[in-house]
Amino acid sequence: MDHIKDLLVILISSSLVSNVVLSQFLGLCPFLGVSRKVKTAAGMGGAVIFVITLASFVAGVINRFVLIRFQVQYLDTIVFILVIAALVQFVEMFLRKAMPALYEALGVYLPLITTNCAVLGVAINNEQAEYGILTGTVNGFATAVGFTVSIVILAGIREKMEYNDIPKAFQGMPIVLLTAGLMAIAFVGFSGLL
Amino acid sequence: MNKAGERLYNGLVKENPTFVLMLGMCPTLAVTTSAMNGLGMGLTTMVVLALSNLFISLLRKVIPNRVRIPAFIVVIASFVTVVQLLLEAYLPALNKSLGVYIPLIVVNCIILGRAESYAYSNPPVPSLFDGIGMGLGFSLALTCIGAFRELLGAGKLFGAAVMPEGFEPIRIFGQAPGAFFVLAMLVAVQNAVKNRRKREGKPYEKIDSGCNEDCMNCSDQGCTRRFYDMGGEKQPAEGLRKPSDAAMELIDLDKEEK
């Protein structure tokens, strides 16, 4: 029971309280770049959930059975980045052959998250927090859900912003960053949850 | 020696990675809560950048074109590991405050970008100085942003109180939202400069060539193409899509109905 409670706490804290984009600044590139429309943002979010959950599971397994077993934890960065890159490439090929429908939905986004710093960041966070494989995977999933929530909200705001009269110098990225800042303030409010 | 000086000037001013090219925004936002953290992160990145530039340049005739990106990553990740272990041993306080962002130097656009666009096609000495110049430019920018946020957010500079007694710190600048606001202002200033240069007919293409306007630029220069572009004219293998196509498709998807 205690274990389940721990997992729930991780789920809430990783998805809302310490949101991966708005408080840890990981995965900013897709967050700012692919948030013009809600539909594409949701697709990106789905792909990120898929990849991060899978990558944190695989990184957890490798950490437990290779790095710790042979006491080479100092190689973590090199091993994780190569494993994640290979994994995403493999997943793309696998989906294309085996599940064309899912590939249709996520395929476009997969190459864009190969080296998304959020993927590597979650793997390293899991390792530093000494999470087990299950806990690490749940943490990865929760982090990715947090990413999806924030990118979909931002895309919704940006769709409305299309009709606004924005000062010339603030058009494009600056106004998006200001919006993200305001969202970050809102997310700070979640810290009362835990 | 002239070449070295030119490289340093290029990194510090002409193509400053933060103020001009807008590369490596993740660490820029995350670690600039104080001037000291910004300086520490900047110098750490500089060491990795200079060494990886030097080694990639030395190995440029050995590394086959097709596997150059994974090879770059291994070189960069090795140096990041070395630097991380050194920091753990000699500067534990800095290592603790930078935390997960030290290993994340591996995925910093600047480093792979310089390896790809400069070190892989130039001799070792200019490459080394290119790395040092870019690293100094990055350090300078992070220190400035960090100093600004520390001054407003805590009324201090490098940890020493400098503001008058009555100054009420604007705490939000030290926290996550403040980082977004500061960057928004920075990009707005950059946009204004760019618009003016456009009006006056001066060259402005260099400004903003990184992650700023559209993330796809970044993915085309470094972030995504890293593992996918196998180089050469060879067609991508069956079932393997080139990321630049994917990126273009996504941009179309994103811009339709506009």
Tab-separated table of C-alpha atoms in Angstrom:
chain	number	residue	atom	x	y	z
A	1	MET	CA	0.000	0.000	0.000
A	2	ASP	CA	2.806	2.310	0.913
A	3	HIS	CA	4.440	1.573	-2.399
A	4	ILE	CA	1.308	2.557	-4.314
A	5	LYS	CA	1.130	5.784	-2.349
A	6	ASP	CA	4.735	6.568	-3.281
A	7	LEU	CA	3.950	5.969	-6.937
A	8	LEU	CA	0.945	8.291	-6.763
A	9	VAL	CA	3.041	11.010	-5.183
A	10	ILE	CA	5.623	10.640	-7.973
A	11	LEU	CA	2.844	10.712	-10.560
A	12	ILE	CA	1.483	14.032	-9.298
A	13	SER	CA	4.791	15.673	-8.506
A	14	SER	CA	6.409	14.837	-11.860
A	15	SER	CA	3.423	15.724	-14.003
A	16	LEU	CA	2.232	18.904	-12.297
A	17	VAL	CA	4.339	20.218	-9.420
A	18	SER	CA	7.787	20.018	-11.000
A	19	ASN	CA	6.584	20.137	-14.582
A	20	VAL	CA	9.283	19.068	-16.993
A	21	VAL	CA	9.023	22.114	-19.268
A	22	LEU	CA	7.743	24.870	-17.032
A	23	SER	CA	9.936	24.288	-14.022
A	24	GLN	CA	12.807	22.130	-15.272
A	25	PHE	CA	13.171	23.648	-18.761
A	26	LEU	CA	13.669	20.287	-20.452
A	27	GLY	CA	12.207	19.692	-23.890
A	28	LEU	CA	11.853	23.399	-24.621
A	29	CYS	CA	12.553	22.942	-28.332
A	30	PRO	CA	9.426	20.933	-29.227
A	31	PHE	CA	7.456	22.880	-26.613
A	32	LEU	CA	8.105	26.158	-28.432
A	33	GLY	CA	8.387	24.783	-31.954
A	34	VAL	CA	5.437	22.395	-32.316
A	35	SER	CA	2.780	24.287	-30.388
A	36	ARG	CA	1.105	26.294	-33.113
A	37	LYS	CA	-1.967	24.080	-33.278
A	38	VAL	CA	-3.666	21.921	-30.671
A	39	LYS	CA	-3.841	18.933	-33.007
A	40	THR	CA	-0.123	18.748	-33.731
A	41	ALA	CA	0.683	19.542	-30.105
A	42	ALA	CA	-1.442	16.607	-28.958
A	43	GLY	CA	0.269	14.334	-31.502
A	44	MET	CA	3.655	15.446	-30.260
A	45	GLY	CA	2.531	14.841	-26.683
A	46	GLY	CA	1.424	11.318	-27.542
A	47	ALA	CA	4.766	10.534	-29.150
A	48	VAL	CA	6.636	11.970	-26.176
A	49	ILE	CA	4.601	9.874	-23.708
A	50	PHE	CA	5.334	6.786	-25.758
A	51	VAL	CA	9.073	7.407	-26.135
A	52	ILE	CA	9.824	8.646	-22.620
A	53	THR	CA	7.932	5.813	-20.933
A	54	LEU	CA	9.732	3.259	-23.072
A	55	ALA	CA	13.125	4.967	-22.739
A	56	SER	CA	12.909	5.281	-18.964
A	57	PHE	CA	12.026	1.591	-18.731
A	58	VAL	CA	14.930	0.546	-20.966
A	59	ALA	CA	17.353	2.922	-19.234
A	60	GLY	CA	16.216	1.530	-15.867
A	61	VAL	CA	16.850	-2.034	-16.990
A	62	ILE	CA	20.283	-1.147	-18.353
A	63	ASN	CA	21.165	0.791	-15.246
A	64	ARG	CA	20.200	-2.111	-12.988
A	65	PHE	CA	21.598	-5.046	-14.945
A	66	VAL	CA	24.593	-3.542	-16.720
A	67	LEU	CA	25.851	-0.345	-15.113
A	68	ILE	CA	25.356	-1.305	-11.472
A	69	ARG	CA	26.177	-4.984	-11.963
A	70	PHE	CA	29.556	-4.183	-13.529
A	71	GLN	CA	30.070	-1.037	-11.440
A	72	VAL	CA	30.479	1.305	-14.376
A	73	GLN	CA	27.904	3.903	-13.339
A	74	TYR	CA	30.218	6.685	-14.484
A	75	LEU	CA	29.476	5.643	-18.077
A	76	ASP	CA	25.786	6.503	-17.609
A	77	THR	CA	25.656	9.571	-19.868
A	78	ILE	CA	27.347	7.869	-22.829
A	79	VAL	CA	25.340	4.671	-22.502
A	80	PHE	CA	21.977	6.388	-22.033
A	81	ILE	CA	22.317	8.733	-24.985
A	82	LEU	CA	23.357	5.979	-27.363
A	83	VAL	CA	20.676	3.599	-26.099
A	84	ILE	CA	17.948	6.238	-26.380
A	85	ALA	CA	18.967	7.215	-29.902
A	86	ALA	CA	19.086	3.609	-31.051
A	87	LEU	CA	15.800	2.886	-29.300
A	88	VAL	CA	13.915	5.692	-31.030
A	89	GLN	CA	15.234	4.629	-34.402
A	90	PHE	CA	14.268	1.033	-33.701
A	91	VAL	CA	10.801	1.999	-32.463
A	92	GLU	CA	10.220	3.976	-35.638
A	93	MET	CA	11.112	1.037	-37.853
A	94	PHE	CA	9.095	-1.373	-35.712
A	95	LEU	CA	5.978	0.803	-35.717
A	96	ARG	CA	6.186	1.298	-39.457
A	97	LYS	CA	6.204	-2.468	-40.084
A	98	ALA	CA	4.009	-3.750	-37.286
A	99	MET	CA	1.518	-1.038	-36.391
A	100	PRO	CA	0.938	1.242	-39.388
A	101	ALA	CA	-2.036	2.943	-37.734
A	102	LEU	CA	-0.018	4.035	-34.717
A	103	TYR	CA	2.840	4.967	-37.022
A	104	GLU	CA	0.512	7.218	-38.998
A	105	ALA	CA	-0.371	9.034	-35.780
A	106	LEU	CA	3.070	9.300	-34.184
A	107	GLY	CA	5.588	8.653	-36.954
A	108	VAL	CA	6.171	12.249	-37.952
A	109	TYR	CA	7.081	13.247	-34.446
A	110	LEU	CA	9.420	10.409	-33.570
A	111	PRO	CA	12.566	11.702	-35.299
A	112	LEU	CA	12.093	15.049	-33.596
A	113	ILE	CA	12.437	13.596	-30.120
A	114	THR	CA	15.460	11.406	-30.664
A	115	THR	CA	17.704	13.582	-28.629
A	116	ASN	CA	15.114	15.676	-26.902
A	117	CYS	CA	16.828	16.618	-23.680
A	118	ALA	CA	13.743	15.594	-21.698
A	119	VAL	CA	14.291	11.938	-22.612
A	120	LEU	CA	17.891	11.916	-21.424
A	121	GLY	CA	16.954	14.155	-18.490
A	122	VAL	CA	14.358	11.678	-17.192
A	123	ALA	CA	16.769	8.767	-17.499
A	124	ILE	CA	19.431	10.649	-15.534
A	125	ASN	CA	16.930	11.939	-12.963
A	126	ASN	CA	15.719	8.371	-12.373
A	127	GLU	CA	19.265	7.197	-11.888
A	128	GLN	CA	20.230	10.026	-9.530
A	129	ALA	CA	17.085	9.550	-7.451
A	130	GLU	CA	17.914	5.810	-7.334
A	131	TYR	CA	14.466	4.814	-8.519
A	132	GLY	CA	13.808	1.149	-9.278
A	133	ILE	CA	12.663	0.054	-12.712
A	134	LEU	CA	8.921	0.316	-11.970
A	135	THR	CA	9.205	3.622	-10.109
A	136	GLY	CA	11.433	5.011	-12.851
A	137	THR	CA	8.987	4.030	-15.566
A	138	VAL	CA	6.100	5.616	-13.657
A	139	ASN	CA	8.196	8.752	-13.199
A	140	GLY	CA	8.952	8.792	-16.939
A	141	PHE	CA	5.292	8.396	-17.815
A	142	ALA	CA	4.261	11.149	-15.394
A	143	THR	CA	6.920	13.513	-16.722
A	144	ALA	CA	5.728	12.940	-20.278
A	145	VAL	CA	2.102	13.511	-19.242
A	146	GLY	CA	3.227	16.820	-17.724
A	147	PHE	CA	4.869	17.728	-21.036
A	148	THR	CA	1.685	16.869	-22.952
A	149	VAL	CA	-0.545	18.857	-20.623
A	150	SER	CA	1.609	21.966	-20.904
A	151	ILE	CA	2.172	21.798	-24.683
A	152	VAL	CA	-1.571	21.325	-25.364
A	153	ILE	CA	-2.463	24.264	-23.114
A	154	LEU	CA	0.157	26.439	-24.799
A	155	ALA	CA	-1.117	25.448	-28.252
A	156	GLY	CA	-4.667	26.342	-27.225
A	157	ILE	CA	-3.539	29.781	-26.094
A	158	ARG	CA	-1.499	30.284	-29.252
A	159	GLU	CA	-4.484	29.465	-31.467
A	160	LYS	CA	-6.404	32.271	-29.781
A	161	MET	CA	-3.419	34.596	-29.965
A	162	GLU	CA	-3.451	34.462	-33.771
A	163	TYR	CA	-6.160	37.154	-33.705
A	164	ASN	CA	-4.418	39.491	-31.277
A	165	ASP	CA	-2.619	42.680	-32.129
A	166	ILE	CA	0.884	42.127	-30.775
A	167	PRO	CA	3.657	44.775	-30.851
A	168	LYS	CA	6.023	44.124	-33.722
A	169	ALA	CA	9.080	43.259	-31.668
A	170	PHE	CA	7.077	40.787	-29.579
A	171	GLN	CA	5.639	38.853	-32.499
A	172	GLY	CA	6.790	35.276	-32.806
A	173	MET	CA	8.830	33.819	-29.981
A	174	PRO	CA	8.785	36.614	-27.355
A	175	ILE	CA	5.026	36.521	-26.842
A	176	VAL	CA	5.112	32.714	-26.675
A	177	LEU	CA	7.820	32.888	-24.025
A	178	LEU	CA	5.797	35.407	-22.026
A	179	THR	CA	2.803	33.067	-22.241
A	180	ALA	CA	4.978	30.196	-21.065
A	181	GLY	CA	6.140	32.367	-18.160
A	182	LEU	CA	2.557	33.068	-17.114
A	183	MET	CA	1.779	29.355	-17.377
A	184	ALA	CA	4.812	28.648	-15.206
A	185	ILE	CA	3.386	30.985	-12.542
A	186	ALA	CA	0.118	29.058	-12.678
A	187	PHE	CA	1.965	25.759	-12.318
A	188	VAL	CA	3.858	27.071	-9.273
A	189	GLY	CA	0.435	27.024	-7.617
A	190	PHE	CA	0.391	23.222	-7.836
A	191	SER	CA	3.162	23.035	-5.259
A	192	GLY	CA	0.437	23.216	-2.593
A	193	LEU	CA	-0.851	19.826	-3.767
A	194	LEU	CA	1.821	17.805	-1.989
B	1	MET	CA	47.643	33.640	-34.348
B	2	ASN	CA	45.516	36.071	-36.329
B	3	LYS	CA	43.165	33.225	-37.133
B	4	ALA	CA	42.865	32.357	-33.442
B	5	GLY	CA	42.006	35.944	-32.549
B	6	GLU	CA	39.421	36.081	-35.302
B	7	ARG	CA	37.803	32.868	-33.976
B	8	LEU	CA	37.645	34.290	-30.438
B	9	TYR	CA	36.023	37.500	-31.681
B	10	ASN	CA	33.599	35.480	-33.793
B	11	GLY	CA	32.427	33.422	-30.795
B	12	LEU	CA	32.282	36.315	-28.347
B	13	VAL	CA	30.598	38.935	-30.516
B	14	LYS	CA	29.774	38.177	-34.126
B	15	GLU	CA	28.129	34.798	-33.662
B	16	ASN	CA	27.501	34.821	-29.926
B	17	PRO	CA	25.694	31.525	-29.315
B	18	THR	CA	23.098	32.978	-26.955
B	19	PHE	CA	22.545	36.583	-27.993
B	20	VAL	CA	22.867	36.107	-31.755
B	21	LEU	CA	22.357	32.466	-32.660
B	22	MET	CA	19.946	31.550	-29.835
B	23	LEU	CA	21.346	28.074	-29.305
B	24	GLY	CA	21.283	25.963	-26.172
B	25	MET	CA	18.268	27.567	-24.557
B	26	CYS	CA	17.561	24.760	-22.047
B	27	PRO	CA	20.640	25.390	-19.879
B	28	THR	CA	20.378	29.131	-20.473
B	29	LEU	CA	16.986	29.230	-18.801
B	30	ALA	CA	17.591	26.601	-16.184
B	31	VAL	CA	20.873	27.534	-14.532
B	32	THR	CA	20.890	31.325	-14.688
B	33	THR	CA	19.309	31.809	-11.264
B	34	SER	CA	22.531	33.522	-10.178
B	35	ALA	CA	25.598	34.995	-11.849
B	36	MET	CA	27.834	32.356	-10.270
B	37	ASN	CA	25.759	29.459	-11.605
B	38	GLY	CA	25.674	31.036	-15.057
B	39	LEU	CA	29.451	31.479	-15.053
B	40	GLY	CA	30.004	27.923	-13.804
B	41	MET	CA	27.763	26.416	-16.452
B	42	GLY	CA	29.313	28.598	-19.155
B	43	LEU	CA	32.876	27.619	-18.267
B	44	THR	CA	31.967	23.932	-17.963
B	45	THR	CA	30.403	24.039	-21.409
B	46	MET	CA	33.444	25.908	-22.711
B	47	VAL	CA	35.843	23.195	-21.545
B	48	VAL	CA	33.741	20.468	-23.156
B	49	LEU	CA	33.299	22.493	-26.329
B	50	ALA	CA	37.000	23.324	-26.729
B	51	LEU	CA	38.186	19.769	-26.056
B	52	SER	CA	35.566	18.093	-28.233
B	53	ASN	CA	36.276	20.571	-31.045
B	54	LEU	CA	40.000	19.833	-30.772
B	55	PHE	CA	39.573	16.064	-30.783
B	56	ILE	CA	36.950	15.961	-33.514
B	57	SER	CA	39.211	18.121	-35.638
B	58	LEU	CA	42.169	15.798	-34.971
B	59	LEU	CA	40.022	12.784	-35.854
B	60	ARG	CA	38.297	14.379	-38.828
B	61	LYS	CA	40.193	12.279	-41.383
B	62	VAL	CA	39.578	9.065	-39.430
B	63	ILE	CA	35.848	9.399	-38.778
B	64	PRO	CA	33.861	8.159	-41.794
B	65	ASN	CA	31.250	10.598	-43.012
B	66	ARG	CA	28.389	8.153	-42.589
B	67	VAL	CA	28.801	7.616	-38.870
B	68	ARG	CA	30.142	11.038	-37.948
B	69	ILE	CA	27.178	12.074	-35.806
B	70	PRO	CA	27.263	9.068	-33.452
B	71	ALA	CA	31.045	9.466	-33.335
B	72	PHE	CA	30.698	13.142	-32.332
B	73	ILE	CA	28.218	12.160	-29.632
B	74	VAL	CA	30.581	9.595	-28.160
B	75	VAL	CA	33.460	12.110	-28.093
B	76	ILE	CA	31.261	14.796	-26.511
B	77	ALA	CA	29.704	12.421	-23.980
B	78	SER	CA	33.166	11.220	-22.939
B	79	PHE	CA	34.368	14.747	-22.247
B	80	VAL	CA	31.158	15.557	-20.384
B	81	THR	CA	31.759	12.524	-18.173
B	82	VAL	CA	35.353	13.588	-17.522
B	83	VAL	CA	34.298	17.128	-16.637
B	84	GLN	CA	31.476	15.863	-14.447
B	85	LEU	CA	33.846	13.643	-12.446
B	86	LEU	CA	36.304	16.556	-12.049
B	87	LEU	CA	33.522	18.840	-10.813
B	88	GLU	CA	32.329	16.206	-8.359
B	89	ALA	CA	35.841	15.949	-6.968
B	90	TYR	CA	36.933	19.584	-6.845
B	91	LEU	CA	33.815	21.794	-6.981
B	92	PRO	CA	31.082	19.739	-5.277
B	93	ALA	CA	28.987	22.817	-4.470
B	94	LEU	CA	28.802	23.918	-8.111
B	95	ASN	CA	28.166	20.344	-9.223
B	96	LYS	CA	25.242	20.156	-6.821
B	97	SER	CA	23.654	23.412	-7.920
B	98	LEU	CA	23.975	22.574	-11.634
B	99	GLY	CA	22.770	19.014	-11.039
B	100	VAL	CA	21.249	17.215	-13.995
B	101	TYR	CA	22.205	20.010	-16.404
B	102	ILE	CA	25.850	18.897	-16.411
B	103	PRO	CA	25.175	15.532	-18.099
B	104	LEU	CA	22.673	17.317	-20.319
B	105	ILE	CA	25.535	19.307	-21.885
B	106	VAL	CA	25.704	16.315	-24.243
B	107	VAL	CA	22.489	17.359	-25.954
B	108	ASN	CA	23.390	21.053	-26.100
B	109	CYS	CA	22.885	22.272	-29.670
B	110	ILE	CA	25.988	24.486	-29.573
B	111	ILE	CA	28.481	21.671	-29.131
B	112	LEU	CA	27.189	19.396	-31.873
B	113	GLY	CA	26.574	22.399	-34.084
B	114	ARG	CA	30.210	23.545	-33.839
B	115	ALA	CA	31.515	20.004	-34.361
B	116	GLU	CA	29.411	19.643	-37.482
B	117	SER	CA	29.849	23.103	-38.955
B	118	TYR	CA	33.435	23.945	-37.971
B	119	ALA	CA	35.618	21.311	-36.321
B	120	TYR	CA	34.866	18.526	-38.798
B	121	SER	CA	36.217	20.579	-41.703
B	122	ASN	CA	38.989	22.704	-40.151
B	123	PRO	CA	42.462	22.097	-38.663
B	124	PRO	CA	42.902	21.539	-34.889
B	125	VAL	CA	44.262	24.907	-33.739
B	126	PRO	CA	41.526	27.121	-35.227
B	127	SER	CA	38.966	24.531	-34.053
B	128	LEU	CA	40.285	24.736	-30.511
B	129	PHE	CA	40.054	28.512	-30.565
B	130	ASP	CA	36.636	28.344	-32.156
B	131	GLY	CA	35.529	26.202	-29.206
B	132	ILE	CA	37.103	28.587	-26.696
B	133	GLY	CA	35.562	31.630	-28.418
B	134	MET	CA	32.079	30.116	-28.585
B	135	GLY	CA	32.429	28.901	-24.985
B	136	LEU	CA	33.501	32.364	-23.803
B	137	GLY	CA	30.564	33.895	-25.652
B	138	PHE	CA	28.218	31.421	-23.987
B	139	SER	CA	29.783	32.078	-20.545
B	140	LEU	CA	29.520	35.825	-21.031
B	141	ALA	CA	25.853	35.561	-21.988
B	142	LEU	CA	24.936	33.205	-19.130
B	143	THR	CA	26.788	35.377	-16.615
B	144	CYS	CA	24.966	38.500	-17.837
B	145	ILE	CA	21.548	36.835	-17.676
B	146	GLY	CA	22.398	35.283	-14.312
B	147	ALA	CA	23.598	38.628	-12.917
B	148	PHE	CA	20.421	40.334	-14.125
B	149	ARG	CA	18.164	37.713	-12.540
B	150	GLU	CA	20.163	37.628	-9.308
B	151	LEU	CA	20.136	41.415	-9.051
B	152	LEU	CA	16.357	41.656	-9.471
B	153	GLY	CA	15.447	38.411	-7.752
B	154	ALA	CA	17.669	38.635	-4.676
B	155	GLY	CA	19.289	42.090	-4.789
B	156	LYS	CA	22.722	40.474	-4.931
B	157	LEU	CA	25.571	40.126	-7.397
B	158	PHE	CA	27.849	37.074	-7.200
B	159	GLY	CA	26.386	36.504	-3.729
B	160	ALA	CA	27.243	39.962	-2.348
B	161	ALA	CA	24.425	42.369	-1.485
B	162	VAL	CA	24.666	45.405	-3.769
B	163	MET	CA	21.187	46.904	-3.751
B	164	PRO	CA	20.280	49.696	-1.266
B	165	GLU	CA	18.474	48.823	1.979
B	166	GLY	CA	14.999	49.724	0.794
B	167	PHE	CA	15.125	47.453	-2.255
B	168	GLU	CA	12.455	44.784	-2.192
B	169	PRO	CA	13.680	41.747	-4.188
B	170	ILE	CA	11.372	40.691	-7.021
B	171	ARG	CA	11.488	37.034	-6.084
B	172	ILE	CA	9.878	35.774	-9.256
B	173	PHE	CA	13.015	36.569	-11.280
B	174	GLY	CA	14.894	33.933	-9.333
B	175	GLN	CA	12.262	31.310	-10.094
B	176	ALA	CA	11.200	29.453	-13.233
B	177	PRO	CA	8.678	32.030	-14.585
B	178	GLY	CA	11.321	34.773	-14.340
B	179	ALA	CA	13.570	32.828	-16.684
B	180	PHE	CA	10.869	32.825	-19.355
B	181	PHE	CA	10.244	36.556	-18.892
B	182	VAL	CA	13.934	37.457	-19.156
B	183	LEU	CA	14.355	35.359	-22.285
B	184	ALA	CA	11.195	36.855	-23.793
B	185	MET	CA	12.630	40.352	-23.316
B	186	LEU	CA	15.952	39.267	-24.767
B	187	VAL	CA	14.345	37.852	-27.898
B	188	ALA	CA	12.154	40.952	-28.227
B	189	VAL	CA	15.272	43.155	-28.179
B	190	GLN	CA	16.853	40.857	-30.730
B	191	ASN	CA	13.742	41.095	-32.927
B	192	ALA	CA	13.839	44.876	-32.699
B	193	VAL	CA	17.500	44.916	-33.776
B	194	LYS	CA	16.716	42.534	-36.600
B	195	ASN	CA	13.755	44.615	-37.797
B	196	ARG	CA	15.892	47.748	-37.812
B	197	ARG	CA	18.675	46.073	-39.774
B	198	LYS	CA	16.086	44.816	-42.240
B	199	ARG	CA	14.782	48.374	-42.701
B	200	GLU	CA	18.246	49.781	-43.188
B	201	GLY	CA	19.146	47.069	-45.647
B	202	LYS	CA	21.967	45.628	-43.535
B	203	PRO	CA	22.577	41.872	-43.353
B	204	TYR	CA	20.506	40.197	-40.632
B	205	GLU	CA	20.315	36.518	-41.637
B	206	LYS	CA	22.838	35.450	-39.034
B	207	ILE	CA	20.640	36.671	-36.212
B	208	ASP	CA	18.266	33.987	-34.918
B	209	SER	CA	19.513	31.107	-36.933
B	210	GLY	CA	19.034	28.744	-34.027
B	211	CYS	CA	16.085	27.383	-32.106
B	212	ASN	CA	14.328	30.681	-31.849
B	213	GLU	CA	12.030	31.373	-34.793
B	214	ASP	CA	11.223	27.814	-35.494
B	215	CYS	CA	12.458	24.790	-33.748
B	216	MET	CA	12.768	23.020	-37.038
B	217	ASN	CA	15.824	25.096	-37.846
B	218	CYS	CA	17.453	23.645	-34.830
B	219	SER	CA	16.392	20.137	-35.705
B	220	ASP	CA	17.830	20.591	-39.150
B	221	GLN	CA	21.157	21.841	-37.906
B	222	GLY	CA	21.710	19.502	-35.068
B	223	CYS	CA	19.107	18.280	-32.663
B	224	THR	CA	17.380	15.682	-34.808
B	225	ARG	CA	19.524	15.133	-37.803
B	226	ARG	CA	22.160	13.899	-35.415
B	227	PHE	CA	21.424	10.240	-35.685
B	228	TYR	CA	19.462	10.112	-38.859
B	229	ASP	CA	21.464	11.834	-41.520
B	230	MET	CA	23.952	9.244	-42.596
B	231	GLY	CA	25.587	11.688	-44.997
B	232	GLY	CA	26.407	11.275	-48.657
B	233	GLU	CA	23.901	10.891	-51.461
B	234	LYS	CA	22.885	7.435	-50.395
B	235	GLN	CA	19.123	7.030	-50.241
B	236	PRO	CA	17.772	6.375	-46.758
B	237	ALA	CA	17.226	2.695	-46.121
B	238	GLU	CA	13.795	1.177	-46.678
B	239	GLY	CA	11.471	2.098	-43.897
B	240	LEU	CA	13.708	4.903	-42.710
B	241	ARG	CA	12.598	8.432	-43.168
B	242	LYS	CA	15.007	11.303	-43.294
B	243	PRO	CA	14.258	13.641	-40.423
B	244	SER	CA	14.406	16.775	-42.506
B	245	ASP	CA	11.483	15.416	-44.551
B	246	ALA	CA	9.648	14.658	-41.353
B	247	ALA	CA	10.373	18.123	-40.062
B	248	MET	CA	9.168	19.748	-43.269
B	249	GLU	CA	5.992	17.696	-43.191
B	250	LEU	CA	5.394	18.770	-39.633
B	251	ILE	CA	5.865	22.414	-40.500
B	252	ASP	CA	3.337	22.043	-43.319
B	253	LEU	CA	0.974	20.273	-40.942
B	254	ASP	CA	1.422	23.058	-38.478
B	255	LYS	CA	1.010	25.910	-40.932
B	256	GLU	CA	-1.934	24.709	-42.997
B	257	GLU	CA	-5.153	26.702	-42.727
B	258	LYS	CA	-3.074	29.685	-41.871
